[in-house]
Amino acid sequence: MSAPMQLTDWLDATASNYLKDFVPAGGSAVKFAIAMGDVSTSEIVSGVSDKARDLDFLTATIDASRVKIGSIEKVLAAICEQIDLYDLIDKLIVNLMADQHWVAPAPGPEPLADRLAAANNLGASSAALMLRPALESQIFYNDQIAQDMRAAILGLANERLIGGDSMVTAFSTIGEWLTGNLTKISSVRRYQIHSKVNRGNARFLFESFLQVIKLAGIPGLVVTIDISRFLSSEKQPDQINYAKASLLDAYEVLREFVDATDDLENFLMVVAAPMSFLDTNTKGRGLGRYPALYNRVYDEVRDRNLTNPLSALVRVGTAIEVDQ
Amino acid sequence: MTLTISDSLDRTSALRALEALRNGVPNRDAVRALGPTQPRTVDAFESLLTQLDSPAGPATVEGLLLSADFGVGKSHTLRLLEQLALQQGFVVSTVVVSKETPLHDPTRLFLAAVRNARIPDARGEFVVNLANKSKAKGSRYNEFHDWALRGQPHQIVEASAVLFERLTNPDDTRAIIDYWSGDKIGVSDLRRMMKETGIDSKAFDLKQVKQAELAPVRFELVSRLTRAAGYKGWIILFDEVELVARYSVLQRAKAYAQLTRWLGAVPNQSTPGIGAVATISADYALAALDGRDLVQVPQKLRAKGEEQSLALLSLAEEGMSIISNSSIHLDEANSQTVVSAADRLATIYATAYGVSPVIDPATMDANQFKDMRAYVRRWVNEWDLRRLHPDAVLDTEFEEIVTSYEEDKDLQAESSDED
């Protein structure tokens, strides 16, 4: 087995190869980082998130002990809970008018349309009128984005321009829709959103969400998932417990993300796992438990001495001494 | 028609291709750049597409079963076939057999096929896209409508088709499309919609149908809707069928029966307008059928004695026979394919990183591995390491990946909310 890579070296390599290059250019990757020796999974998570934020990515961190990874809609919900929708919509609106060289407005209590007009020497109603063609062409008619997501983003953008109580209601209600907290679908019908987020539509909604992030001029989204909880069968009262069946469901969701990189853009997922994840026993709790994931990420071809930081699975930290 | 090999990927696509190859999962860019390596399979698939695109209406065709050892290129070939089908105007779904998508469960297969469908000229929301396009398509839509009203057994489905034609409320139309996609719909909602559109709901027996019974009808409905939308047919690609070995005996029997329905063109059992291709590991027959399922499956089903079980046995035995005797065995790596792959991969790598990698002759020995995956992974890994550590002496090691065929009870269990 190759020696692990120092965490700082791997973080630097990830930043230069993925965060500064491939991902902002539209690429997408899923990496498994195995915490070895004196490095913890939480250090991997915080290291990746810090690097990403420094480069203006949106970030979300997920702990498998708090979020049921076996449900892709819950993973999407956990991601959306960590995204500032107001900031996203503001960036989207300004970036849609990038060819008009609009500047971002100063923050303030006035409706965004007024602030945009002031910042760009426009009449108040002109800003909204000028935005309409861009919103139509890049959101309304954009079939790369799911219909419900188009409706959601248009609803948020229009309400953001207007401001006031209706804006607050829209962001709250549509936020509930995205984060899986909606009790009645009828609450979002007025925004032309037709379906709750469920297993059937979650993946395309996530792809669509990434498209919106890209349209907002943001380099991308970086999601880190700490799966330490997978490796323990001990039930904990305040945590998600992964019995064997639900463990397989969780590995299936991760496998789906690996396979979906063809359709995802501007996205990096780093799965941080403890060393026990490398257990190849088909009856254990590690990678060997789920052949479809094992076949994809396990480094059965590797150098004896050097770690490739671009590999799907990378051992990060310090070497473990083995008693002879 | 053959897939256009892309000699000129842009840099991001080249990086994408390499990223997928590092995961052992070839993506669209990788297959376009590496090209086809299984001519017999491509020819057989082209023939399947031709048969499916019948002017006389949706045809029932025999599918293909592809077998190979791990790493030889089953997934790569499926991805290539996907591209071929999309290029020629078919819609394509890829279903990876898994705990969540077991081959013996048509309901979950349907949901996975819808979830993972690709349309040549649109993204996502498969049935929504088909439904929206279908209404504008004239005679083909009429064929779909005729079938929904006269060609299938459930009046609730008939009612949904009648409503689809008449509804103007977008929420209600979406509810119908979602029903076709696998969601439930309330009878009271249907009655309300009928009342609002002037349809006599008493004219229909709106009894709910169990999801398992609806699954084959939904497959055919979506298949016909595909043609109504102007596409030539629906291709479903089943990957990793060898996972079937880890289910219980009865589930394996049902899975083999499903395989027969998908691949065997069984009258009244196979779905018109759908062409299926499945992949399975080359040693499946030896490891799971001989001495095990060829004995256990008949024992289990004959012990039940019911007519239904004996009918299932007939289909299951046919499925096992297909596995043993009728698969197309993919070609293993040979000197020509190794050289060709190395050259193409080197071109991709140069596009991605601006540096032409050196192809070490020691890595080109076609006798070293049967599977192309080992070569590809070695090349990409060594080129990465040479780029990052130009002075290092590399020492690549290989670990065998072994497929297990033992039953796994956890694959059969539902996870609960308490888990």
Coordinates of C-alpha atoms in Angstrom, one line a residue, chain B residues 38 40-52 61-68 73-86 90-97 103 109 113 219 233-242 258-265 270-271 273-281 322-323 326-330:
Chain B
Q38 CA -16.3 -4.5 -29.4
R40 CA -19.5 -7.7 -32.8
T41 CA -21.5 -6.1 -30.0
V42 CA -21.9 -2.9 -31.9
D43 CA -23.1 -4.8 -35.0
A44 CA -25.6 -6.7 -32.9
F45 CA -26.8 -3.5 -31.3
E46 CA -27.2 -1.7 -34.6
S47 CA -29.4 -4.6 -35.7
L48 CA -31.5 -4.3 -32.5
L49 CA -32.0 -0.6 -33.2
T50 CA -33.1 -1.2 -36.8
Q51 CA -35.6 -3.8 -35.6
L52 CA -37.0 -1.5 -33.0
V61 CA -37.2 -7.4 -30.1
E62 CA -34.8 -9.8 -28.5
G63 CA -32.3 -8.0 -26.3
L64 CA -28.6 -8.6 -25.8
L65 CA -26.7 -10.1 -22.9
L66 CA -23.0 -9.1 -22.7
S67 CA -20.6 -11.1 -20.6
A68 CA -17.0 -10.4 -19.6
G73 CA -15.2 -3.2 -20.7
K74 CA -18.9 -4.0 -19.9
S75 CA -19.7 -0.6 -18.6
H76 CA -17.6 1.1 -21.2
T77 CA -19.5 -0.8 -23.9
L78 CA -22.9 0.1 -22.3
R79 CA -21.9 3.7 -22.3
L80 CA -20.9 3.5 -25.9
L81 CA -24.2 1.8 -26.9
E82 CA -26.0 4.6 -25.0
Q83 CA -24.3 7.2 -27.2
L84 CA -25.1 5.3 -30.4
A85 CA -28.7 5.0 -29.4
L86 CA -29.1 8.7 -28.5
F90 CA -33.7 6.7 -29.2
V91 CA -34.2 7.5 -25.6
V92 CA -32.0 5.6 -23.2
S93 CA -32.1 4.5 -19.6
T94 CA -29.2 2.9 -17.7
V95 CA -30.2 0.9 -14.7
V96 CA -27.5 -0.4 -12.3
V97 CA -28.8 -3.5 -10.5
L103 CA -33.8 -7.0 -11.1
L109 CA -36.9 -1.1 -12.2
A113 CA -35.4 3.6 -15.6
F219 CA -43.3 0.4 -19.1
G233 CA -37.9 3.7 -29.2
W234 CA -36.6 3.2 -25.6
I235 CA -33.4 1.4 -24.9
I236 CA -32.8 0.1 -21.4
L237 CA -29.3 -0.8 -20.3
F238 CA -29.0 -3.1 -17.3
D239 CA -25.5 -3.0 -15.7
E240 CA -24.1 -5.4 -13.0
V241 CA -26.7 -8.1 -13.4
E242 CA -24.3 -10.5 -11.5
Q258 CA -37.4 -10.8 -15.7
L259 CA -34.3 -11.3 -17.7
T260 CA -36.2 -13.6 -20.1
R261 CA -38.9 -10.9 -20.5
W262 CA -36.3 -8.2 -21.2
L263 CA -34.1 -10.3 -23.5
G264 CA -36.2 -13.1 -24.8
A265 CA -38.9 -11.4 -26.8
S270 CA -42.0 -8.5 -23.4
T271 CA -42.7 -4.9 -23.9
G273 CA -40.9 -0.6 -28.3
I274 CA -38.2 -1.4 -25.7
G275 CA -34.8 -2.8 -26.5
A276 CA -32.8 -4.1 -23.6
V277 CA -29.1 -4.8 -23.2
A278 CA -27.7 -6.3 -20.0
T279 CA -24.2 -7.0 -18.7
I280 CA -23.1 -9.9 -16.5
S281 CA -19.8 -11.3 -15.3
I322 CA -29.8 -17.3 -21.8
I323 CA -27.1 -16.6 -19.3
S326 CA -26.7 -16.8 -25.4
S327 CA -24.5 -14.1 -24.2
I328 CA -22.1 -12.2 -26.4
H329 CA -18.7 -12.6 -24.7
L330 CA -16.8 -9.3 -24.9

